Amino acid sequence: MLVVEGLTCRFGAKAAVDGASFEIAPGGFVGVIGRSGAGKSTLLRTINRLATPTEGRILFDGVDVTALRGKELRQWRARAAMIFQQFNLVGRLDVLTNVLMGRLAAMPAWRSLTQAWLEEDKALAMSALEQFDMASLAAQRTDQLSGGQQQRVAIARALVQQPDLILADEPIASLDPRNTKIVMDALLRINKHFGITVICNLHSLDLARSYCDRLIGMAAGRVVFDGAPSALTEHVARELYDLEASEVMGGVPLPVPEAVPALGTAAAA
Ligand SMILES: Nc1ncnc2c1ncn2[C@@H]1O[C@H](COP(=O)(O)OP(=O)(O)OP(=O)(O)O)[C@@H](O)[C@H]1O
Ligand SMILES: [Mg+2]
């Protein structure tokens, strides 16, 4: 269980995340939505501790993640695997080596210096690539792949970290519609098949509503919506995006909200 309590992250006078509180039960697929600058990336980076919270706490299974240092902090970063818009792979290295990088946090330092990968780690990396139909490309230079293929390599790398959480920051922002679907389906597979909690920042409300079982809406650093996608009314969408909701909804009319569980319970159900 991930518990975020009064989380604030300031850059100078600006609160990029401002008093965010929510709980995420294991196994959820949570979308974080909101306009540019709302604080979505900072929220994910703070959870992973790439950004340092100014106030508040993050607890995971009762452990105060905000207080971790040194080796324990490195281990947390591996357990909360990040996926970025720009993939963050090493282009000149082959696909398999990029996936194996996800094993580094689990290796003793001396072994990572020798760069001798264990056979069992190679097998794990190959099986992760197989999950996403990428095994045949294991020996290819990574910078020769398409964007959608590169993002699948990044997802395979995250998977071999054997994480508790996947934090995906606009993972499809630089992809075409076909690759968008392939990559979102890969994240859905990680969530449903492996039971790993996914928290995914998305610009598109349509995508968020079709893939996520819960949405957290942010505006000016604050959580202004937390609930099932069906509870996201046009009124809330307008508040989130500060424009005509139909523009971000892609012209698709919104369903009439049904009876929706209380805020925050969707992922726990
Ligand atoms: N390292 C930083 N230093 C200073 N200000 C920052 C930093 N990171 C983020 N900010 C500011 O914090 C606010 C939230 O930024 P953030 O990147 O989290 O928003 P976002 O919702 O991810 O936006 P986008 O949809 O454009 O990615 C913005 O006003 C941004 O300029
Ligand atoms: Mg962002």
XYZ file of N, CA and C and ligand atoms in Angstrom:
839
model
N 0.846 -1.206 0.000
C 0.000 0.000 0.000
C 0.878 1.251 0.000
N 0.611 2.126 -0.962
C 1.322 3.409 -1.018
C 0.440 4.470 -0.354
N 1.021 5.175 0.603
C 0.281 6.239 1.282
C 1.043 7.555 1.095
N 0.377 8.512 0.517
C 0.955 9.852 0.332
C 0.202 10.787 1.268
N 0.940 11.454 2.144
C 0.314 12.270 3.201
C 0.799 13.710 3.124
N -0.057 14.601 2.748
C 0.257 16.040 2.764
C 1.534 16.380 2.017
N 1.730 15.699 0.883
C 2.999 15.842 0.156
C 3.080 17.187 -0.561
N 4.165 17.908 -0.266
C 4.411 19.196 -0.912
C 5.828 19.189 -1.448
N 5.992 19.689 -2.671
C 7.337 19.826 -3.239
C 7.433 21.224 -3.831
N 8.266 22.048 -3.228
C 8.420 23.441 -3.674
C 9.705 23.617 -4.458
N 9.623 24.468 -5.462
C 10.827 24.966 -6.133
C 10.817 26.463 -5.886
N 11.650 26.941 -4.964
C 11.573 28.338 -4.554
C 10.218 28.596 -3.923
N 9.526 29.651 -4.402
C 8.234 29.994 -3.814
C 7.112 29.132 -4.382
N 7.409 28.434 -5.487
C 6.352 27.709 -6.216
C 6.158 26.293 -5.658
N 4.930 25.971 -5.296
C 4.640 24.601 -4.868
C 4.201 23.802 -6.085
N 5.114 22.977 -6.616
C 4.779 22.154 -7.790
C 3.781 21.082 -7.403
N 3.942 20.531 -6.198
C 2.937 19.646 -5.599
C 2.579 20.275 -4.261
N 1.273 20.358 -3.999
C 0.826 21.174 -2.866
C -0.143 20.382 -1.985
N 0.393 19.747 -0.964
C -0.451 19.063 0.019
C -1.233 17.884 -0.539
N -0.589 17.077 -1.390
C -1.284 15.928 -1.991
C -1.400 14.783 -0.991
N -2.599 14.217 -0.890
C -2.828 13.063 -0.012
C -3.698 12.049 -0.740
N -3.247 10.798 -0.746
C -4.067 9.705 -1.281
C -3.408 8.386 -0.899
N -4.168 7.330 -1.060
C -3.642 5.983 -0.823
C -3.876 5.162 -2.078
N -2.912 4.320 -2.404
C -3.087 3.439 -3.568
C -2.834 1.998 -3.129
N -3.884 1.195 -3.232
C -3.783 -0.214 -2.854
C -3.042 -0.981 -3.947
N -2.425 -2.121 -3.602
C -1.690 -2.888 -4.603
C -2.583 -3.296 -5.770
N -2.003 -3.244 -6.960
C -2.701 -3.769 -8.131
C -3.524 -2.775 -8.913
N -3.525 -1.513 -8.496
C -4.314 -0.519 -9.214
C -3.613 -0.024 -10.477
N -4.417 0.495 -11.398
C -3.878 1.208 -12.574
C -4.427 2.625 -12.477
N -3.582 3.512 -11.970
C -4.027 4.856 -11.617
C -3.496 5.856 -12.638
N -4.371 6.661 -13.183
C -3.960 7.714 -14.105
C -3.874 9.038 -13.362
N -2.801 9.790 -13.615
C -2.690 11.142 -13.068
C -2.885 12.107 -14.230
N -3.906 12.934 -14.108
C -4.271 13.804 -15.222
C -4.259 15.266 -14.777
N -4.209 16.144 -15.751
C -4.207 17.575 -15.456
C -3.425 18.305 -16.531
N -3.616 19.605 -16.573
C -2.985 20.377 -17.627
C -1.474 20.498 -17.401
N -0.781 21.021 -18.390
C 0.660 21.213 -18.299
C 0.997 22.103 -17.100
N 1.972 21.671 -16.316
C 2.388 22.439 -15.146
C 1.585 22.151 -13.890
N 0.647 21.191 -13.973
C -0.208 20.887 -12.821
C 0.554 20.202 -11.683
N 1.712 19.604 -12.020
C 2.502 18.945 -10.980
C 2.557 17.432 -11.115
N 2.114 16.891 -12.251
C 2.054 15.436 -12.439
C 3.455 14.805 -12.383
N 4.379 15.372 -13.147
C 5.737 14.789 -13.159
C 6.382 14.923 -11.792
N 6.207 16.082 -11.178
C 6.829 16.284 -9.869
C 6.269 15.288 -8.853
N 4.973 15.002 -8.944
C 4.381 14.018 -8.025
C 5.074 12.660 -8.195
N 5.211 12.192 -9.432
C 5.846 10.883 -9.654
C 7.312 10.909 -9.225
N 8.002 12.001 -9.571
C 9.431 12.099 -9.229
C 9.624 12.141 -7.727
N 8.683 12.745 -7.021
C 8.795 12.808 -5.565
C 8.576 11.424 -4.966
N 7.623 10.666 -5.525
C 7.372 9.315 -5.009
C 8.621 8.453 -5.191
N 9.280 8.600 -6.339
C 10.494 7.837 -6.619
C 11.721 8.423 -5.896
N 11.535 9.637 -5.333
C 12.604 10.374 -4.648
C 13.652 10.930 -5.618
N 13.267 11.092 -6.901
C 14.121 11.864 -7.808
C 14.014 13.338 -7.447
N 12.874 13.718 -6.857
C 12.702 15.063 -6.301
C 12.461 14.887 -4.796
N 12.940 15.849 -4.032
C 12.851 15.736 -2.574
C 11.638 16.496 -2.065
N 10.768 15.827 -1.317
C 9.599 16.542 -0.793
C 10.004 17.629 0.210
N 9.276 18.728 0.181
C 9.512 19.800 1.147
C 8.753 19.517 2.437
N 7.544 18.993 2.288
C 6.722 18.627 3.450
C 5.979 17.344 3.121
N 5.491 16.704 4.186
C 4.652 15.533 4.012
C 5.456 14.248 3.982
N 4.743 13.149 3.846
C 5.394 11.836 3.904
C 4.878 10.920 2.806
N 5.732 9.983 2.430
C 5.340 8.894 1.531
C 5.649 7.606 2.280
N 4.653 6.768 2.439
C 4.865 5.485 3.114
C 4.579 4.378 2.113
N 5.425 3.344 2.142
C 5.118 2.172 1.338
C 5.182 0.952 2.237
N 4.067 0.241 2.325
C 3.949 -0.890 3.256
C 4.464 -0.503 4.644
N 4.112 0.698 5.069
C 4.441 1.152 6.416
C 5.825 1.761 6.553
N 6.682 1.646 5.514
C 8.035 2.204 5.591
C 8.005 3.648 5.104
N 8.626 4.542 5.880
C 8.666 5.951 5.501
C 9.728 6.148 4.411
N 9.260 6.223 3.179
C 10.150 6.332 2.029
C 10.865 7.688 2.024
N 10.210 8.690 2.588
C 10.783 10.043 2.613
C 12.065 10.097 3.444
N 12.238 9.137 4.364
C 13.396 9.185 5.260
C 14.558 8.312 4.772
N 14.388 7.596 3.652
C 15.427 6.648 3.222
C 16.675 7.375 2.719
N 17.823 6.766 2.988
C 19.111 7.296 2.521
C 19.950 6.154 1.963
N 20.976 6.507 1.190
C 22.005 5.548 0.778
C 21.449 4.322 0.087
N 21.878 3.148 0.548
C 21.529 1.897 -0.109
C 20.018 1.674 -0.105
N 19.388 2.009 1.019
C 17.936 1.796 1.103
C 17.190 2.682 0.123
N 17.705 3.893 -0.081
C 17.083 4.788 -1.060
C 17.256 4.215 -2.475
N 18.451 3.695 -2.766
C 18.666 3.088 -4.096
C 17.722 1.912 -4.301
N 17.540 1.130 -3.251
C 16.630 -0.020 -3.366
C 15.196 0.443 -3.601
N 14.798 1.530 -2.927
C 13.438 2.049 -3.145
C 13.240 2.499 -4.586
N 14.280 3.157 -5.110
C 14.160 3.648 -6.504
C 13.977 2.488 -7.467
N 14.586 1.344 -7.161
C 14.396 0.170 -8.018
C 12.995 -0.411 -7.838
N 12.464 -0.326 -6.620
C 11.125 -0.880 -6.366
C 10.034 0.001 -6.958
N 10.344 1.278 -7.162
C 9.386 2.214 -7.753
C 9.940 2.626 -9.124
N 9.834 1.729 -10.098
C 10.514 1.913 -11.385
C 9.867 3.036 -12.196
N 10.692 3.920 -12.729
C 10.184 5.038 -13.539
C 10.252 4.687 -15.028
N 9.257 5.151 -15.757
C 9.276 5.078 -17.221
C 9.049 6.499 -17.726
N 9.912 6.939 -18.644
C 9.902 8.342 -19.070
C 9.428 8.478 -20.513
N 8.965 9.669 -20.833
C 8.540 9.977 -22.199
C 9.666 9.689 -23.204
N 10.901 10.040 -22.817
C 12.034 9.909 -23.762
C 12.812 8.620 -23.564
N 12.209 7.630 -22.946
C 12.709 6.250 -22.809
C 13.929 6.095 -21.885
N 14.887 7.060 -21.935
C 16.096 6.988 -21.100
C 16.845 5.664 -21.229
N 17.077 5.256 -22.469
C 17.870 4.056 -22.735
C 19.262 4.486 -23.215
N 20.191 3.533 -23.241
C 21.519 3.829 -23.787
C 21.517 3.368 -25.240
N 21.405 4.321 -26.162
C 21.164 4.019 -27.570
C 22.233 3.170 -28.232
N 23.498 3.355 -27.807
C 24.580 2.625 -28.498
C 24.686 1.189 -28.013
N 23.981 0.849 -26.931
C 24.035 -0.528 -26.419
C 22.884 -1.345 -26.978
N 23.057 -2.670 -26.956
C 21.996 -3.518 -27.493
C 20.810 -3.588 -26.530
N 19.718 -4.100 -27.059
C 18.460 -4.140 -26.320
C 18.599 -4.946 -25.022
N 19.221 -6.140 -25.122
C 19.321 -7.002 -23.939
C 20.104 -6.307 -22.818
N 21.200 -5.632 -23.179
C 22.012 -4.952 -22.156
C 21.204 -3.840 -21.493
N 20.405 -3.126 -22.292
C 19.563 -2.089 -21.697
C 18.581 -2.682 -20.695
N 18.016 -3.836 -21.027
C 17.075 -4.465 -20.085
C 17.823 -4.935 -18.840
N 19.034 -5.473 -19.054
C 19.825 -5.963 -17.918
C 20.180 -4.847 -16.934
N 20.245 -3.616 -17.435
C 20.512 -2.473 -16.545
C 19.520 -2.436 -15.383
N 18.330 -2.960 -15.639
C 17.320 -3.007 -14.579
C 17.701 -3.935 -13.437
N 18.705 -4.799 -13.654
C 19.164 -5.719 -12.601
C 20.263 -5.092 -11.744
N 20.812 -3.939 -12.170
C 21.982 -3.373 -11.482
C 21.742 -3.153 -9.993
N 20.554 -2.659 -9.655
C 20.299 -2.336 -8.244
C 20.327 -3.590 -7.372
N 20.063 -4.751 -7.987
C 20.022 -5.989 -7.217
C 21.394 -6.665 -7.155
N 22.399 -6.091 -7.857
C 23.717 -6.731 -7.916
C 24.670 -6.118 -6.912
N 25.605 -6.926 -6.372
C 26.659 -6.313 -5.565
C 27.503 -5.396 -6.448
N 28.075 -4.325 -5.844
C 28.790 -3.310 -6.632
C 29.931 -3.929 -7.432
N 30.663 -4.891 -6.838
C 31.822 -5.453 -7.546
C 31.391 -6.115 -8.847
N 30.199 -6.770 -8.816
C 29.763 -7.468 -10.016
C 29.347 -6.467 -11.105
N 28.715 -5.355 -10.676
C 28.309 -4.382 -11.693
C 29.545 -3.765 -12.356
N 30.675 -3.708 -11.626
C 31.901 -3.165 -12.223
C 32.492 -4.123 -13.249
N 32.368 -5.420 -13.003
C 32.935 -6.390 -13.944
C 32.068 -6.519 -15.196
N 30.827 -6.063 -15.109
C 29.872 -6.155 -16.217
C 29.659 -7.584 -16.694
N 29.859 -8.536 -15.776
C 29.572 -9.934 -16.108
C 28.155 -10.222 -15.618
N 27.251 -10.325 -16.556
C 25.858 -10.539 -16.169
C 25.649 -12.004 -15.814
N 24.856 -12.253 -14.818
C 24.532 -13.630 -14.450
C 23.619 -14.241 -15.513
N 23.794 -15.557 -15.735
C 22.933 -16.241 -16.702
C 21.459 -16.095 -16.302
N 21.193 -16.171 -14.995
C 19.791 -16.094 -14.570
C 19.214 -14.700 -14.840
N 20.068 -13.675 -14.742
C 19.592 -12.329 -15.067
C 19.323 -12.193 -16.571
N 20.206 -12.829 -17.375
C 19.980 -12.785 -18.830
C 18.663 -13.487 -19.180
N 18.409 -14.609 -18.510
C 17.164 -15.344 -18.776
C 15.952 -14.496 -18.384
N 16.082 -13.799 -17.262
C 14.993 -12.937 -16.799
C 14.746 -11.806 -17.808
N 15.849 -11.235 -18.307
C 15.728 -10.125 -19.265
C 15.103 -10.614 -20.575
N 15.516 -11.814 -21.024
C 14.927 -12.352 -22.263
C 13.438 -12.613 -22.063
N 13.075 -13.135 -20.899
C 11.664 -13.441 -20.704
C 10.840 -12.147 -20.601
N 11.452 -11.097 -20.066
C 10.753 -9.798 -20.041
C 10.545 -9.285 -21.462
N 11.562 -9.436 -22.307
C 11.419 -8.994 -23.700
C 10.342 -9.802 -24.416
N 10.301 -11.106 -24.108
C 9.272 -11.959 -24.726
C 7.864 -11.482 -24.383
N 7.694 -10.986 -23.169
C 6.370 -10.510 -22.743
C 5.811 -9.469 -23.706
N 6.734 -8.712 -24.309
C 6.299 -7.587 -25.152
C 6.706 -7.792 -26.625
N 6.845 -9.077 -27.015
C 7.183 -9.419 -28.405
C 8.463 -8.753 -28.887
N 9.451 -8.662 -28.011
C 10.678 -7.957 -28.368
C 11.909 -8.867 -28.329
N 11.726 -10.161 -28.059
C 12.878 -11.056 -27.875
C 13.735 -11.136 -29.136
N 13.104 -11.078 -30.310
C 13.867 -11.216 -31.554
C 14.792 -10.017 -31.789
N 14.581 -8.936 -31.052
C 15.395 -7.729 -31.238
C 16.477 -7.589 -30.158
N 16.681 -8.643 -29.354
C 17.575 -8.543 -28.183
C 18.983 -8.059 -28.542
N 19.492 -8.463 -29.715
C 20.878 -8.133 -30.061
C 21.006 -6.822 -30.851
N 19.890 -6.184 -31.152
C 19.913 -4.935 -31.951
C 20.416 -3.754 -31.127
N 21.087 -2.827 -31.792
C 21.399 -1.559 -31.132
C 20.091 -0.839 -30.824
N 19.977 -0.307 -29.639
C 18.704 0.249 -29.199
C 18.299 1.481 -30.001
N 19.306 2.257 -30.465
C 18.940 3.479 -31.200
C 18.464 3.198 -32.622
N 18.457 1.917 -33.010
C 17.907 1.568 -34.334
C 16.429 1.205 -34.254
N 15.873 1.216 -33.073
C 14.474 0.803 -32.905
C 13.534 1.999 -33.047
N 12.265 1.679 -33.326
C 11.245 2.738 -33.354
C 10.958 3.185 -31.920
N 10.269 4.314 -31.804
C 9.918 4.832 -30.476
C 9.113 3.833 -29.656
N 8.144 3.193 -30.309
C 7.295 2.233 -29.586
C 8.092 1.030 -29.112
N 9.054 0.592 -29.959
C 9.909 -0.527 -29.552
C 10.814 -0.105 -28.400
N 11.358 1.112 -28.491
C 12.238 1.585 -27.409
C 11.481 1.668 -26.086
N 10.218 2.125 -26.158
C 9.482 2.229 -24.901
C 9.205 0.846 -24.329
N 9.012 -0.153 -25.217
C 8.812 -1.517 -24.711
C 10.096 -2.051 -24.064
N 11.257 -1.643 -24.590
C 12.519 -2.024 -23.943
C 12.573 -1.404 -22.538
N 12.171 -0.139 -22.464
C 12.182 0.538 -21.158
C 11.216 -0.147 -20.177
N 10.088 -0.618 -20.694
C 9.120 -1.300 -19.829
C 9.685 -2.661 -19.386
N 10.372 -3.351 -20.301
C 11.009 -4.628 -19.936
C 12.091 -4.386 -18.882
N 12.841 -3.297 -19.040
C 13.878 -2.965 -18.045
C 13.234 -2.718 -16.680
N 12.115 -1.999 -16.689
C 11.412 -1.747 -15.424
C 10.926 -3.069 -14.814
N 10.453 -3.969 -15.668
C 9.906 -5.242 -15.164
C 10.971 -6.092 -14.477
N 12.212 -6.128 -15.049
C 13.256 -6.954 -14.421
C 13.753 -6.355 -13.106
N 13.401 -5.106 -12.832
C 13.683 -4.552 -11.504
C 12.797 -5.218 -10.450
N 11.819 -6.005 -10.898
C 10.837 -6.648 -10.027
C 10.252 -5.617 -9.055
N 9.672 -4.555 -9.660
C 9.218 -3.433 -8.839
C 7.864 -3.701 -8.180
N 7.579 -2.944 -7.156
C 6.236 -2.945 -6.560
C 5.342 -1.956 -7.281
N 5.977 -0.936 -7.845
C 5.243 0.146 -8.502
C 5.916 0.470 -9.820
N 5.122 0.826 -10.810
C 5.672 1.420 -12.027
C 5.139 2.847 -12.086
N 6.052 3.809 -12.191
C 5.676 5.218 -12.293
C 5.987 5.660 -13.717
N 4.965 5.845 -14.519
C 5.171 6.145 -15.942
C 4.779 7.601 -16.205
N 5.769 8.401 -16.629
C 5.540 9.837 -16.828
C 5.306 10.120 -18.314
N 4.058 10.195 -18.715
C 3.677 10.409 -20.113
C 4.429 9.448 -21.043
N 4.263 8.155 -20.831
C 5.062 7.176 -21.575
C 4.760 7.150 -23.067
N 3.641 7.738 -23.480
C 3.268 7.645 -24.891
C 3.282 9.015 -25.567
N 3.831 10.022 -24.887
C 3.728 11.391 -25.398
C 4.425 11.570 -26.745
N 5.470 10.761 -27.019
C 6.153 10.970 -28.305
C 5.849 9.853 -29.307
N 4.735 9.153 -29.123
C 4.427 8.009 -29.997
C 3.193 8.265 -30.858
N 3.155 7.565 -32.009
C 1.980 7.648 -32.872
C 0.857 6.776 -32.297
N -0.370 6.892 -32.841
C -1.499 6.170 -32.238
C -1.296 4.661 -32.136
N -0.683 4.049 -33.155
C -0.509 2.598 -33.113
C 0.429 2.207 -31.968
N 1.564 2.910 -31.872
C 2.517 2.607 -30.808
C 1.981 3.004 -29.437
N 1.137 4.036 -29.415
C 0.496 4.409 -28.158
C -0.278 3.223 -27.606
N -1.037 2.561 -28.467
C -1.845 1.420 -28.020
C -0.939 0.267 -27.576
N 0.121 0.009 -28.353
C 1.028 -1.101 -28.008
C 1.651 -0.860 -26.629
N 2.088 0.382 -26.391
C 2.768 0.683 -25.125
C 1.769 0.691 -23.957
N 0.588 1.275 -24.176
C -0.414 1.255 -23.087
C -0.838 -0.181 -22.780
N -0.952 -1.025 -23.825
C -1.294 -2.434 -23.600
C -0.183 -3.150 -22.817
N 1.085 -2.767 -23.090
C 2.206 -3.369 -22.345
C 2.109 -2.997 -20.863
N 1.758 -1.746 -20.586
C 1.605 -1.328 -19.186
C 0.420 -2.042 -18.535
N -0.641 -2.210 -19.308
C -1.823 -2.910 -18.790
C -1.472 -4.370 -18.462
N -0.633 -4.950 -19.321
C -0.205 -6.338 -19.095
C 0.615 -6.442 -17.801
N 1.525 -5.487 -17.614
C 2.327 -5.461 -16.376
C 1.389 -5.397 -15.165
N 0.358 -4.598 -15.305
C -0.591 -4.396 -14.201
C -1.428 -5.655 -13.963
N -2.041 -6.164 -15.007
C -3.010 -7.258 -14.826
C -2.328 -8.622 -14.668
N -1.286 -8.877 -15.468
C -0.649 -10.194 -15.454
C 0.303 -10.342 -14.270
N 1.062 -9.271 -13.960
C 2.051 -9.348 -12.885
C 1.545 -8.709 -11.590
N 0.404 -8.066 -11.651
C -0.179 -7.479 -10.444
C 0.587 -6.278 -9.912
N 1.408 -5.666 -10.775
C 2.203 -4.517 -10.324
C 1.362 -3.242 -10.442
N 1.366 -2.461 -9.391
C 0.637 -1.191 -9.399
C 1.253 -0.259 -10.438
N 0.422 0.352 -11.258
C 0.919 1.317 -12.244
C 0.313 2.686 -11.945
N 1.169 3.689 -11.869
C 0.706 5.077 -11.770
C 1.237 5.786 -13.009
N 0.333 6.314 -13.801
C 0.705 6.766 -15.139
C 0.187 8.176 -15.398
N 1.097 9.116 -15.661
C 0.696 10.466 -16.056
C 0.265 10.456 -17.509
N -0.878 11.039 -17.783
C -1.379 11.058 -19.152
C -1.974 12.418 -19.472
N -1.711 12.895 -20.680
C -2.357 14.127 -21.120
C -3.768 13.854 -21.622
N -3.913 12.700 -22.300
C -5.191 12.427 -22.947
C -6.201 11.828 -21.979
N -7.316 12.508 -21.818
C -8.383 11.991 -20.952
C -8.982 10.722 -21.513
N -9.096 10.654 -22.838
C -9.672 9.454 -23.459
C -8.861 8.219 -23.089
N -7.528 8.339 -23.206
C -6.669 7.200 -22.846
C -6.795 6.885 -21.373
N -6.771 7.926 -20.549
C -6.843 7.730 -19.093
C -8.125 6.990 -18.740
N -9.218 7.379 -19.406
C -10.499 6.757 -19.077
C -10.574 5.330 -19.593
N -9.877 5.023 -20.696
C -10.011 3.643 -21.175
C -9.065 2.670 -20.473
N -7.935 3.132 -19.965
C -6.973 2.192 -19.360
C -7.001 2.169 -17.828
N -7.379 3.274 -17.195
C -7.165 3.373 -15.742
C -8.417 2.974 -14.980
N -8.223 2.381 -13.795
C -9.392 2.094 -12.961
C -9.622 3.192 -11.934
N -8.709 4.143 -11.888
C -8.878 5.281 -10.991
C -8.105 6.461 -11.572
N -8.638 7.645 -11.391
C -7.962 8.846 -11.878
C -7.699 9.796 -10.715
N -6.495 10.362 -10.716
C -6.176 11.439 -9.772
C -5.974 12.686 -10.627
N -6.811 13.678 -10.404
C -6.735 14.907 -11.193
C -6.004 15.979 -10.409
N -5.028 16.612 -11.069
C -4.269 17.669 -10.388
C -4.468 19.007 -11.093
N -4.502 20.067 -10.285
C -4.516 21.428 -10.824
C -3.701 22.283 -9.866
N -2.728 23.023 -10.406
C -1.858 23.890 -9.614
C -1.289 23.169 -8.389
N -0.846 21.922 -8.603
C -0.175 21.179 -7.536
C -1.099 20.441 -6.592
N -2.402 20.738 -6.662
C -3.341 20.125 -5.720
C -4.107 18.979 -6.362
N -4.474 18.012 -5.529
C -5.344 16.939 -6.008
C -6.773 17.476 -5.969
N -7.398 17.609 -7.144
C -8.748 18.173 -7.198
C -9.787 17.127 -7.597
N -9.316 15.939 -7.960
C -10.243 14.844 -8.258
C -9.549 13.542 -7.908
N -10.293 12.610 -7.335
C -9.744 11.285 -7.038
C -10.912 10.316 -7.060
N -10.994 9.538 -8.093
C -12.125 8.621 -8.164
C -12.112 7.797 -9.433
N -13.204 7.088 -9.626
C -13.337 6.239 -10.811
C -13.491 7.114 -12.054
N -13.003 6.636 -13.206
C -13.146 7.427 -14.435
C -14.589 7.834 -14.707
N -15.538 6.958 -14.357
C -16.941 7.278 -14.647
C -17.456 8.442 -13.808
N -16.730 8.784 -12.733
C -17.165 9.894 -11.881
C -16.634 11.240 -12.369
N -15.786 11.200 -13.397
C -15.195 12.438 -13.891
C -16.194 13.163 -14.787
N -16.861 14.116 -14.227
C -17.884 14.838 -14.982
C -17.236 15.909 -15.867
N -18.024 16.413 -16.768
C -17.540 17.479 -17.638
C -17.130 18.701 -16.803
N -17.878 18.928 -15.737
C -17.584 20.058 -14.856
C -16.177 19.913 -14.269
N -15.844 18.695 -13.765
C -14.522 18.472 -13.167
C -13.443 18.570 -14.238
N -13.737 17.997 -15.407
C -12.755 18.044 -16.496
C -12.436 19.495 -16.854
N -13.472 20.343 -16.842
C -13.256 21.757 -17.183
C -12.387 22.416 -16.119
N -12.639 22.048 -14.881
C -11.842 22.602 -13.782
C -10.381 22.157 -13.926
N -10.193 20.904 -14.338
C -8.842 20.361 -14.469
C -8.073 21.015 -15.595
N -8.766 21.231 -16.689
C -8.052 21.672 -17.893
C -8.261 23.134 -18.211
N -9.205 23.761 -17.526
C -9.412 25.182 -17.701
C -9.743 25.529 -19.151
N -10.446 24.621 -19.800
C -10.922 24.903 -21.160
C -12.147 24.054 -21.395
N -12.702 24.202 -22.562
C -13.889 23.425 -22.869
C -13.567 21.943 -22.750
N -14.275 21.232 -21.900
C -13.978 19.826 -21.663
C -14.052 19.024 -22.943
N -14.930 19.422 -23.857
C -15.080 18.646 -25.085
C -13.773 18.627 -25.883
N -12.933 19.668 -25.719
C -11.660 19.696 -26.451
C -10.748 18.567 -25.988
N -10.626 18.381 -24.661
C -9.737 17.331 -24.174
C -10.391 15.970 -24.219
N -11.705 15.950 -24.323
C -12.418 14.677 -24.424
C -12.439 14.178 -25.866
N -11.825 14.922 -26.765
C -11.797 14.507 -28.155
C -13.176 14.467 -28.771
N -14.086 15.296 -28.254
C -15.416 15.388 -28.820
C -16.339 14.246 -28.429
N -15.832 13.290 -27.626
C -16.663 12.157 -27.237
C -17.554 12.587 -26.075
N -18.869 12.402 -26.191
C -19.725 12.819 -25.095
C -19.459 11.993 -23.831
N -19.580 12.637 -22.693
C -19.312 11.944 -21.430
C -20.492 11.100 -21.015
N -20.225 9.953 -20.394
C -21.343 9.161 -19.889
C -21.948 9.841 -18.675
N -23.191 9.530 -18.431
C -23.811 10.016 -17.203
C -23.182 9.223 -16.058
N -22.634 9.897 -15.035
C -21.983 9.151 -13.959
C -22.945 8.180 -13.279
N -22.452 6.952 -13.033
C -23.271 5.975 -12.316
C -22.958 6.122 -10.836
N -23.525 5.204 -10.059
C -23.153 5.175 -8.652
C -21.677 4.794 -8.587
N -20.898 5.622 -7.941
C -19.455 5.457 -7.944
C -19.003 5.242 -6.510
N -18.020 4.363 -6.283
C -17.546 4.181 -4.912
C -16.957 5.475 -4.366
N -16.877 5.575 -3.062
C -16.329 6.767 -2.444
C -14.935 7.011 -2.976
N -14.512 8.259 -2.970
C -13.230 8.632 -3.524
C -12.129 7.765 -2.938
N -11.232 7.290 -3.844
C -10.061 6.576 -3.383
C -10.278 5.096 -3.159
N -11.525 4.623 -3.248
C -11.745 3.208 -2.974
C -11.704 2.374 -4.246
N -11.670 3.050 -5.399
C -11.749 2.300 -6.652
C -10.616 1.282 -6.764
N -9.361 1.728 -6.436
C -8.235 0.827 -6.623
C -8.215 -0.269 -5.552
N -8.859 -0.008 -4.428
C -8.820 -0.975 -3.339
C -9.846 -2.090 -3.557
N -10.806 -1.832 -4.451
C -11.893 -2.782 -4.630
C -11.378 -4.074 -5.261
N 13.207 21.385 -11.216
C 12.326 22.398 -11.211
N 12.704 23.634 -10.873
C 11.818 24.661 -10.843
N 10.509 24.537 -11.127
C 10.059 23.325 -11.469
C 10.935 22.189 -11.535
N 10.206 21.104 -11.882
C 8.938 21.536 -12.055
N 8.850 22.872 -11.807
C 7.623 23.675 -11.878
O 6.617 23.006 -11.139
C 5.365 23.058 -11.810
C 4.862 21.643 -12.040
O 5.695 21.037 -13.023
P 5.506 19.527 -13.511
O 6.611 19.261 -14.485
O 5.415 18.637 -12.333
O 4.097 19.610 -14.233
P 3.381 18.557 -15.199
O 1.980 18.423 -14.727
O 4.200 17.319 -15.269
O 3.391 19.304 -16.591
P 3.489 18.697 -18.102
O 2.125 18.167 -18.399
O 3.846 19.872 -18.925
O 4.549 17.635 -18.086
C 5.591 23.849 -13.083
O 5.221 25.189 -12.846
C 7.080 23.746 -13.294
O 7.571 24.876 -13.971
Mg 5.167 16.338 -16.831
